[in-house]
Amino acid sequence: MPPLGFHKHDHADCVRSTLDRAEAHCVAHNLKFTRVRKRTLEILLAEHRALGAYDVLAILAKEGMGAAPPVAYRALDFLTGAGFAHKIEGLNAYIACAHLGEDHAPAFLVCTRCKSVAEANTATGKGRLGEAAAAAGFRIERTVVEAMGICPACIEDTPCA
Amino acid sequence: MPPLGFHKHDHADCVRSTLDRAEAHCVAHNLKFTRVRKRTLEILLAEHRALGAYDVLAILAKEGMGAAPPVAYRALDFLTGAGFAHKIEGLNAYIACAHLGEDHAPAFLVCTRCKSVAEANTATGKGRLGEAAAAAGFRIERTVVEAMGICPACIEDTPCA
DNA sequence: CCAAGAATTGATATGTTATAACATTCAATT
DNA sequence: AATTGAATGTTATAACATATCAATTCTTGG
C-alpha cells in the first residue's frame, strides 16, 4: 500500500469513509463517539497534516466547545486510544489515522517544512526493532517510527533543491 | 551487535571510552568540547537512562554552571548535533549515544517504567521506511525509531507479570 | 602582546506543550 | 425520579523549550 498523504486522492471520500469506520468501531466496542470527539477527528481529517493540541483547541473553542487545554487533550487521548489518530512525537502534534480499521504498526514520513504527514503501512512485526526486543526480553507496547524530512512538494518549491 | 543498556557490562570502561571517542571526534572536527558540554555528556553517561533537560540542568546548576534552561539545552543541542547524544522523542528526554563513532541510524528500546534505554544498532538503510520514502520521493533527514515498553528487569519486578 | 571578531556562557523573560484537581452536565439504568 | 458513572468544562500549574541580550572567553591576525 502506498503511503497516503503526498499524492492526490478523493479526499472527501477519504474523510467520509474514515468517519464511518470510526463510527462503526465505536458501536462495535461500546465507545462513545461524542460531539467533541467526532469534531476533533474531523478537524484532524481535514488535511493530512499534523496539528498541535492547541491548534485543535482553538477550533473547538471557536465553535463553542470548551476553551481549556484538557478538552483538546482528552479528545485526542480518546482518538489515539481508539486508534483513530496518532501522535507524531517528533512534532508534538496529532494526525488522523490513514488506515483506520486495518491492523497496522504506524510509521510516518513527516515533512518538517509543511508538516504534512504520510502514513506508511508497515507490518506489526517490526523488523530489527522487533528482533532486538525479542533478543533482549523487552515487551513492546507501542512503537514510534517517524522519518523526518522534506516531502516531494517542498523539495520542488525549494530554490536550491 | 546486541543492544546496550539492559545487560551487565564494564560501565566505567564504557564511560571512559565514550568520553575518549568524543574528545577525539572534537579534535578531528575542530569542535569545542567545553566544560559544560563535557560535564553534560558525563551526566548522561552515568546511566543508560534518559534524563530530561531540567534533570541535567539541576545537576549543572548544583555544580556552579548556569542555572537557566538555555545552558542545558545548548549543551544538549551540541551533543545531539555532534552525535554524542540522542533525544528520545517519546519521553522528551536525552541519552548518551551508546555507539559513538560508529555510523548508525539510532533505534531505541525505551522502558516507560524505569526510563532505561537500550540503543540498538540498525543499518542506515531503514527498511520499510526507507522504501516508502524512496517510492514517495521523500528526502529523509532524520529518523525517530523507538519501541516503548517494559524492560526485562521491570517485567521481573512486576507482581502480575 | 593586544585589539577585533567570533563563539560560548549566563540571565531574564516568555512561549509552548501537557496534566492535576475539582465542579458540572449528561446519559443510561434502576 | 433517583442513582451512578462517564464526559465535559474551568482553574491553576507543571513540564518542556526558545528568543533575546549582556558578559565572558577564546581565537587569531596585526
Coordinates of C-alpha atoms (C1' of nucleotides) in Angstrom, one line a residue:
Chain A
M1 CA 0.0 0.0 0.0
P2 CA 1.4 3.4 -0.9
P3 CA 1.8 5.9 1.9
L4 CA -1.2 8.2 1.9
G5 CA -0.8 11.9 2.1
F6 CA 1.6 13.1 -0.5
H7 CA -0.4 12.2 -3.5
K8 CA -3.8 13.2 -4.9
H9 CA -6.9 11.2 -3.9
D10 CA -10.6 11.7 -3.4
H11 CA -10.3 13.4 0.0
A12 CA -14.0 13.9 0.6
D13 CA -14.4 10.1 0.3
C14 CA -11.3 9.6 2.4
V15 CA -12.8 11.7 5.2
R16 CA -16.3 10.2 4.9
S17 CA -15.1 6.6 5.0
T18 CA -12.8 7.2 7.9
L19 CA -15.6 8.7 9.9
D20 CA -17.9 5.8 9.0
R21 CA -15.3 3.3 10.1
A22 CA -14.7 5.1 13.4
E23 CA -18.5 5.2 14.0
A24 CA -18.8 1.5 13.3
H25 CA -15.8 0.7 15.6
C26 CA -17.4 2.7 18.4
V27 CA -20.7 0.9 18.1
A28 CA -18.9 -2.4 18.0
H29 CA -16.8 -1.7 21.0
N30 CA -19.3 0.3 23.0
L31 CA -17.3 3.5 22.9
K32 CA -19.0 6.9 22.9
F33 CA -18.3 8.9 19.8
T34 CA -19.4 12.2 21.3
R35 CA -19.7 15.6 19.7
V36 CA -16.3 16.8 20.8
R37 CA -14.5 13.6 19.9
K38 CA -16.1 13.4 16.5
R39 CA -15.5 17.0 15.7
T40 CA -11.9 16.6 16.8
L41 CA -11.4 13.7 14.4
E42 CA -13.0 15.8 11.6
I43 CA -10.6 18.6 12.4
L44 CA -7.6 16.2 12.1
L45 CA -9.0 14.7 9.0
A46 CA -9.4 18.0 7.2
E47 CA -5.8 17.6 5.9
H48 CA -3.1 15.1 6.0
R49 CA -1.2 17.4 8.3
A50 CA -0.2 17.2 11.9
L51 CA -1.9 19.7 14.2
G52 CA -0.9 20.7 17.7
A53 CA -3.3 20.1 20.5
Y54 CA -3.6 23.9 20.9
D55 CA -4.4 24.3 17.2
V56 CA -7.3 21.8 17.6
L57 CA -8.3 23.5 20.8
A58 CA -8.6 26.9 19.1
I59 CA -11.0 25.5 16.6
L60 CA -13.1 23.7 19.2
A61 CA -13.2 26.9 21.3
K62 CA -14.3 28.9 18.3
E63 CA -17.2 26.5 17.8
G64 CA -18.3 26.7 21.4
M65 CA -16.7 23.6 22.9
G66 CA -14.6 24.1 25.9
A67 CA -11.8 26.5 25.7
A68 CA -9.3 24.9 28.1
P69 CA -6.5 22.5 27.2
P70 CA -7.9 19.4 28.8
V71 CA -10.8 19.4 26.4
A72 CA -8.5 19.0 23.4
Y73 CA -6.1 16.6 25.2
R74 CA -9.0 14.4 26.3
A75 CA -10.4 14.2 22.9
L76 CA -7.0 13.4 21.4
D77 CA -6.4 10.8 24.1
F78 CA -9.6 9.1 23.2
L79 CA -8.8 9.2 19.5
T80 CA -5.3 7.8 19.9
G81 CA -6.5 5.2 22.4
A82 CA -9.1 4.0 19.9
G83 CA -6.6 4.0 17.1
F84 CA -8.4 6.8 15.2
A85 CA -5.4 9.2 15.5
H86 CA -1.7 9.0 16.1
K87 CA 0.7 11.3 17.9
I88 CA 3.7 12.4 15.9
E89 CA 6.3 12.6 18.7
G90 CA 8.8 14.4 16.6
L91 CA 6.4 17.3 16.2
N92 CA 4.4 17.0 19.4
A93 CA 1.4 17.0 17.1
Y94 CA -1.5 14.8 16.1
I95 CA -2.8 13.3 12.9
A96 CA -5.8 11.2 11.9
C97 CA -5.1 7.6 11.2
A98 CA -5.0 7.0 7.5
H99 CA -5.6 3.2 7.8
L100 CA -8.4 3.1 10.3
G101 CA -9.6 -0.4 10.9
E102 CA -6.6 -2.1 9.3
D103 CA -4.3 -3.7 11.9
H104 CA -1.0 -1.8 11.4
A105 CA 2.1 -0.6 13.1
P106 CA 2.1 3.1 12.2
A107 CA 5.1 4.6 10.5
F108 CA 5.3 8.1 9.2
L109 CA 7.0 10.3 6.7
V110 CA 6.9 13.7 8.3
C111 CA 7.7 16.9 6.3
T112 CA 9.3 19.3 8.8
R113 CA 8.7 22.2 6.4
C114 CA 4.9 22.0 5.8
K115 CA 4.0 19.4 8.5
S116 CA 2.2 17.2 6.0
V117 CA 2.4 13.5 7.0
A118 CA 2.2 10.3 5.1
E119 CA 1.4 7.2 7.0
A120 CA 3.1 4.1 5.6
N121 CA 1.6 0.7 6.3
T122 CA 4.1 -1.5 7.9
A123 CA 3.7 -5.0 9.3
T124 CA 3.3 -5.3 13.0
G125 CA 6.4 -7.5 13.3
K126 CA 8.8 -4.5 13.3
G127 CA 12.0 -5.8 11.7
R128 CA 15.2 -5.0 13.5
L129 CA 13.5 -3.4 16.4
G130 CA 11.3 -6.4 16.9
E131 CA 14.3 -8.7 16.7
A132 CA 16.3 -6.6 19.2
A133 CA 13.4 -6.5 21.6
A134 CA 12.9 -10.3 21.4
A135 CA 16.6 -10.9 22.0
A136 CA 16.7 -8.6 25.0
G137 CA 13.4 -9.9 26.6
F138 CA 11.8 -6.5 26.1
R139 CA 8.0 -6.2 25.9
I140 CA 7.0 -3.7 23.3
E141 CA 3.8 -1.8 24.0
R142 CA 3.9 0.9 21.3
T143 CA 6.3 1.8 18.5
V144 CA 7.3 5.3 17.4
V145 CA 8.6 5.2 13.8
E146 CA 9.0 8.5 12.1
A147 CA 11.1 9.7 9.2
M148 CA 11.6 13.5 9.5
G149 CA 12.5 15.2 6.2
I150 CA 11.3 17.1 3.2
C151 CA 8.2 16.0 1.2
P152 CA 8.2 15.9 -2.6
A153 CA 6.1 19.1 -2.9
C154 CA 8.5 21.1 -0.7
I155 CA 11.6 19.7 -2.5
E156 CA 10.1 21.2 -5.7
D157 CA 9.4 24.5 -4.0
T158 CA 12.9 24.9 -2.8
P159 CA 15.1 27.3 -4.8
C160 CA 18.2 25.3 -4.2
A161 CA 16.9 21.8 -4.4
Chain B
M1 CA 25.6 -6.1 18.0
P2 CA 23.4 -6.6 21.0
P3 CA 21.5 -3.5 22.2
L4 CA 23.4 -2.0 25.1
G5 CA 21.8 -1.0 28.3
F6 CA 19.8 -3.9 29.6
H7 CA 22.7 -6.2 30.3
K8 CA 25.7 -6.0 32.5
H9 CA 28.9 -4.6 31.2
D10 CA 32.0 -2.8 32.4
H11 CA 30.4 0.6 32.7
A12 CA 33.4 2.5 33.9
D13 CA 35.1 1.4 30.7
C14 CA 32.0 2.2 28.7
V15 CA 32.0 5.8 30.1
R16 CA 35.7 6.3 29.6
S17 CA 35.9 5.0 26.1
T18 CA 32.9 7.1 25.1
L19 CA 34.4 10.3 26.5
D20 CA 37.7 9.5 24.8
R21 CA 36.0 9.0 21.4
A22 CA 34.0 12.2 21.9
E23 CA 37.2 14.0 22.7
A24 CA 38.9 12.6 19.6
H25 CA 36.0 13.5 17.4
C26 CA 36.1 17.1 18.6
V27 CA 39.8 17.4 17.9
A28 CA 39.3 15.9 14.5
H29 CA 36.4 18.2 13.6
N30 CA 37.5 21.3 15.4
L31 CA 34.6 21.3 17.8
K32 CA 35.0 22.8 21.3
F33 CA 34.4 20.2 24.0
T34 CA 34.0 22.7 26.7
R35 CA 33.5 22.2 30.4
V36 CA 29.7 22.4 30.3
R37 CA 29.4 20.2 27.3
K38 CA 31.7 17.6 28.6
R39 CA 30.1 17.5 32.0
T40 CA 26.7 17.2 30.4
L41 CA 27.8 14.2 28.4
E42 CA 29.2 12.7 31.7
I43 CA 25.9 13.2 33.3
L44 CA 24.1 11.5 30.5
L45 CA 26.6 8.7 30.5
A46 CA 26.2 8.0 34.2
E47 CA 23.5 5.5 33.5
H48 CA 21.8 4.1 30.4
R49 CA 18.7 6.1 31.3
A50 CA 17.0 9.0 29.6
L51 CA 17.2 12.3 31.5
G52 CA 15.1 15.4 31.0
A53 CA 16.8 18.7 30.1
Y54 CA 15.8 20.0 33.5
D55 CA 17.3 17.0 35.3
V56 CA 20.6 17.8 33.6
L57 CA 20.2 21.4 34.4
A58 CA 19.7 20.8 38.1
I59 CA 23.0 18.9 38.3
L60 CA 24.8 21.6 36.3
A61 CA 23.4 24.3 38.5
K62 CA 24.4 22.5 41.7
E63 CA 27.9 22.4 40.4
G64 CA 28.0 26.1 39.6
M65 CA 27.3 26.1 35.9
G66 CA 24.5 28.3 34.7
A67 CA 21.1 27.8 36.3
A68 CA 18.9 28.8 33.5
P69 CA 17.4 26.4 30.9
P70 CA 19.3 27.6 27.9
V71 CA 22.5 26.3 29.5
A72 CA 21.3 22.8 29.5
Y73 CA 19.5 23.0 26.1
R74 CA 22.6 24.4 24.4
A75 CA 24.8 21.7 25.8
L76 CA 22.3 19.1 24.7
D77 CA 22.0 20.6 21.3
F78 CA 25.7 20.5 20.9
L79 CA 25.8 16.8 22.0
T80 CA 23.0 15.7 19.7
G81 CA 24.4 17.7 16.8
A82 CA 27.7 16.1 17.2
G83 CA 26.1 12.7 17.5
F84 CA 27.2 12.2 21.1
A85 CA 23.7 12.0 22.5
H86 CA 20.2 11.4 21.1
K87 CA 16.8 12.7 22.1
I88 CA 14.2 10.2 23.0
E89 CA 11.1 11.9 21.5
G90 CA 8.7 9.6 23.2
L91 CA 9.9 10.9 26.6
N92 CA 11.2 14.4 25.8
A93 CA 14.4 13.2 27.3
Y94 CA 18.0 12.8 26.3
I95 CA 20.5 9.9 26.4
A96 CA 24.2 9.5 25.6
C97 CA 25.0 7.7 22.4
A98 CA 25.9 4.1 23.0
H99 CA 27.7 3.7 19.7
L100 CA 29.7 6.8 19.5
G101 CA 31.8 6.9 16.4
E102 CA 30.1 4.1 14.6
D103 CA 27.9 5.2 11.7
H104 CA 24.4 4.2 12.7
A105 CA 20.7 5.0 12.5
P106 CA 19.7 5.1 16.1
A107 CA 16.8 2.9 17.3
F108 CA 15.8 2.5 20.9
L109 CA 14.1 0.2 23.3
V110 CA 12.7 2.5 25.9
C111 CA 11.3 1.3 29.3
T112 CA 8.4 3.6 30.2
R113 CA 8.6 2.3 33.8
C114 CA 12.2 3.0 34.7
K115 CA 13.3 5.1 31.7
S116 CA 16.3 2.9 31.0
V117 CA 17.1 2.8 27.3
A118 CA 18.8 0.3 25.1
E119 CA 20.2 1.6 21.8
A120 CA 20.0 -1.0 19.0
N121 CA 22.4 -0.7 16.1
T122 CA 20.5 -0.6 12.9
A123 CA 21.7 -0.1 9.4
T124 CA 21.3 3.3 7.9
G125 CA 19.1 2.0 5.1
K126 CA 15.9 1.9 7.1
G127 CA 13.9 -1.0 5.7
R128 CA 10.2 -0.2 5.0
L129 CA 10.5 3.4 5.9
G130 CA 13.4 3.8 3.5
E131 CA 11.5 2.1 0.8
A132 CA 8.3 4.1 1.4
A133 CA 10.4 7.3 1.3
A134 CA 12.1 6.4 -1.9
A135 CA 8.8 5.5 -3.5
A136 CA 7.2 8.8 -2.4
G137 CA 10.2 11.0 -3.4
F138 CA 10.7 12.0 0.2
R139 CA 14.1 13.1 1.5
I140 CA 14.8 11.7 4.9
E141 CA 16.9 13.9 7.2
R142 CA 16.5 12.2 10.5
T143 CA 14.7 9.1 11.7
V144 CA 12.9 8.5 15.0
V145 CA 12.6 4.9 15.9
E146 CA 11.6 4.0 19.4
A147 CA 9.9 1.0 20.9
M148 CA 8.2 2.0 24.1
G149 CA 7.5 -0.8 26.6
I150 CA 8.8 -2.7 29.6
C151 CA 12.4 -3.8 30.0
P152 CA 13.4 -7.3 31.3
A153 CA 14.2 -6.0 34.8
C154 CA 10.9 -4.3 35.2
I155 CA 9.0 -7.3 33.9
E156 CA 10.6 -9.4 36.6
D157 CA 9.7 -6.8 39.3
T158 CA 6.1 -6.7 38.3
P159 CA 3.8 -8.7 40.7
C160 CA 1.4 -9.7 37.9
A161 CA 3.8 -10.3 35.1
Chain C
dC1 C1' 51.4 41.3 23.1
dC2 C1' 47.0 43.1 22.0
dA3 C1' 42.9 44.6 19.7
dA4 C1' 39.0 42.8 16.8
dG5 C1' 35.8 39.4 16.0
dA6 C1' 33.6 35.0 16.9
dA7 C1' 31.9 31.6 19.9
dT8 C1' 30.3 30.4 24.4
dT9 C1' 28.1 31.3 28.6
dG10 C1' 24.8 33.3 31.8
dA11 C1' 20.3 35.6 33.0
dT12 C1' 15.7 37.3 32.2
dA13 C1' 11.7 36.7 30.1
dT14 C1' 8.4 34.3 27.7
dG15 C1' 6.4 30.8 24.7
dT16 C1' 4.7 26.0 24.1
dT17 C1' 3.0 21.5 25.4
dA18 C1' 0.6 18.9 29.0
dT19 C1' -1.7 17.5 33.3
dA20 C1' -3.8 17.7 38.2
dA21 C1' -7.8 18.7 40.6
dC22 C1' -12.4 19.7 41.1
dA23 C1' -17.2 21.2 39.7
dT24 C1' -20.8 20.5 36.5
dT25 C1' -23.5 18.3 33.0
dC26 C1' -25.3 14.4 30.5
dA27 C1' -26.9 9.7 29.7
dA28 C1' -28.1 5.1 31.0
dT29 C1' -30.1 2.2 34.3
dT30 C1' -32.9 1.1 38.1
Chain D
dA1 C1' -37.4 10.3 39.7
dA2 C1' -33.0 8.7 41.9
dT3 C1' -28.5 6.6 41.2
dT4 C1' -24.4 6.3 39.2
dG5 C1' -20.7 6.6 36.1
dA6 C1' -18.8 8.9 32.2
dA7 C1' -17.8 13.1 29.7
dT8 C1' -17.3 18.0 29.8
dG9 C1' -15.7 22.4 31.4
dT10 C1' -12.7 25.5 34.3
dT11 C1' -8.9 27.0 37.1
dA12 C1' -4.5 26.5 38.1
dT13 C1' 0.0 24.8 37.4
dA14 C1' 3.6 21.7 35.8
dA15 C1' 7.0 20.4 32.3
dC16 C1' 9.5 21.3 28.2
dA17 C1' 11.7 24.8 25.2
dT18 C1' 13.4 29.1 23.0
dA19 C1' 14.2 34.3 22.0
dT20 C1' 17.0 38.0 23.4
dC21 C1' 20.6 40.4 25.1
dA22 C1' 24.7 41.1 28.2
dA23 C1' 29.0 39.4 29.8
dT24 C1' 32.8 36.4 29.2
dT25 C1' 36.2 33.6 27.0
dC26 C1' 38.6 32.1 23.2
dT27 C1' 41.0 32.7 19.0
dT28 C1' 43.7 34.9 15.5
dG29 C1' 45.7 38.4 12.6
dG30 C1' 48.3 42.7 13.3

